[in-house]
Amino acid sequence: MADARSARAGFGAVTALLAAIGTGWILFLMALICADVLSRWLLNAPILGVAEMVQFSIVGIVFLQLPQTLRVGGLTRADVLFARIQSRAPRVACVMQLAYDLIGAALFAIILITTWPLAEQAFANREFYGSTGVVQIPTGPLKAIIILGCAALVVQFSLLAWRDLRIALGCARPAVSAVGD
Amino acid sequence: MTDATIIGLASIGVMLALIYAGMYVGVALMLLSFVGVWIIRGDVGIAANLLALAANDAISDYVFGVVPLFVLMGLLVSAADIGKDTFEVAHQIFRRVRGGLGIATVAANAVFAAITGISIASAAVFTKVAVPEMLRYGHTPRFAVGVVAGSSVLGMLIPPSLLLILYGVLTEKSIGDLFIAGIIPGIVLAVAYCAGILAMGRFWPAFVGGGAVADEARALMSAGEMAAKMLPVVLLVALVLGGLYGGVFTPTEAGAVGAAGALALALVKRRLDWRGLWKVLVETAHITAAICFLIISASLYSRMLAVSGVTELLRTLIVDSGLGFGGLLAIYVAVILLLGTILDSSSIMLITIPLVLPALVAFGTDLVWFGIVTLLAVEIGLLTPPFGIAVFVIRATLGNDSPITLNDIFAGAAPFAAIMFLMLLAVIAFPRLATALL
């Protein structure tokens, strides 16, 4: 079924884009902290709000990056026993993998649904990191990034599950690599 | 035992089974915590809220900025061939010693460890740099890869260290203190490796090999050249560790400044183009996402343990059992070594530490010292079959053309794992090794 494959490949462009933003963000974070250190040291004038920016950034970076990390098989797992099952009983392994991917999709769907009202609240009440009058970094956009990341994770887990299902049913041949396309 | 604690204990059991069966570690922790809280509280809403809370808040802290920054720094110094330079200098210094190449590898790794916080970076770099050289001098393949596997562990022990950062996050201890505590055990372990190499060269020459007279065509470096090669490393170490201990930087700032320094070095030395830099950044992002996902799920898991009362139960059980602290420590180390045969280092720490932490506090344990004990026990797992990540990295780095098998690497690393175990016992017997500099 070429549609599913192209859907996976097409979605790969989405996860890659999100990941690229997260990746560039790391470099920006490094530059920001260095600027703060230099300015504090040389000009005796720290940049306000850097600590809050770090707090904000790390969550953003992780949720932008997670879908791509899942896609390329970078999520931590113990695959010693699993690899053995895979070589002896590939179909069984495939059904197990299907269950893992479905559970992953369900958990991130729950996070998405539960975070949604938090995001609405954050935008409505103009919630922020930092202290009033000094630095205020709004949390609303961050919640939006978390929701975006969770949505991408749900889609990516589902695409992987669809692939597992087709292999388990014998409609498709197992991919040689674990990469999601 | 209440129903809640039974559910809590059962979920730990199921969780371990699922992890062993290959489920993503973070997904397994989240699933069992979610289901556990749901059953205990009888309310799916509470469980869902805990899940969302962990996702939103668990890593939303200034401290977690250290994760991507130290990973970035470690990968940048690897890309900048700084490991190679260090090895060349150490090689020349130890060239007249029997087994000197092995010692040079350990020494270069110890120095490299002071600017990188991830063992896998050390393992990959020194497989490329040191293994071919050792083979050229007639050392056995097992010895060559064993030295690299064993000494790559120094990357985590000598600060900066990603695992110590993780431990500090889990136990709410100062990351700076933990870094300082790793210095002496790291140096002592490096010296013990060197002594072990000398001893093996003398009493077990069949394992070590070597002695092949290599062509002396290789021109010796002048003192000036050696200094030029070492200068960047010294500068980076001074910048990061000096700034950290001098109280000039927070750990997060030290990570950022170190990463920027490593980036500048790599660009000046023309060892990194834009494509290479992007590759390094992408890998940094993958490692960061994987680690932070584990931290998120671990925070959920420890909340589930608290809600179920399992931590409280374990604390009373351990304290009242008459086992004493020694007994607890023995069981803890045994469990970690056992888990280390299958799981990766960070997963082991995330699963075990929330379980023992309350009991440790009840015993009045020095958690900084305990961190070093944990680290050593966990890192032995890097070298033990069937799952030793350092060994896998070395195998992958060797490439498909190399005849060296996974078994060779595990066998070669075994003497070094044994030395590590002795080091672990030494730190347990003499806590001052970890705490002397504090």
PDB file of C-alpha atoms in Angstrom, chain B residues 153 190 192 279 285 295 310 397 426:
ATOM      1  CA  VAL B 153      34.135   4.542  31.836  1.00  0.00           C
ATOM      2  CA  ALA B 190      42.839   5.505  36.040  1.00  0.00           C
ATOM      3  CA  ALA B 192      44.541   1.294  38.995  1.00  0.00           C
ATOM      4  CA  LYS B 279      25.241  16.503  12.606  1.00  0.00           C
ATOM      5  CA  ALA B 285      19.075  16.813  20.384  1.00  0.00           C
ATOM      6  CA  ILE B 295      13.363  11.955  33.469  1.00  0.00           C
ATOM      7  CA  VAL B 310       5.645   1.462  48.398  1.00  0.00           C
ATOM      8  CA  THR B 397      32.774   2.105  15.563  1.00  0.00           C
ATOM      9  CA  ALA B 426      37.437   0.706  47.795  1.00  0.00           C
TER      10      ALA B 426
END
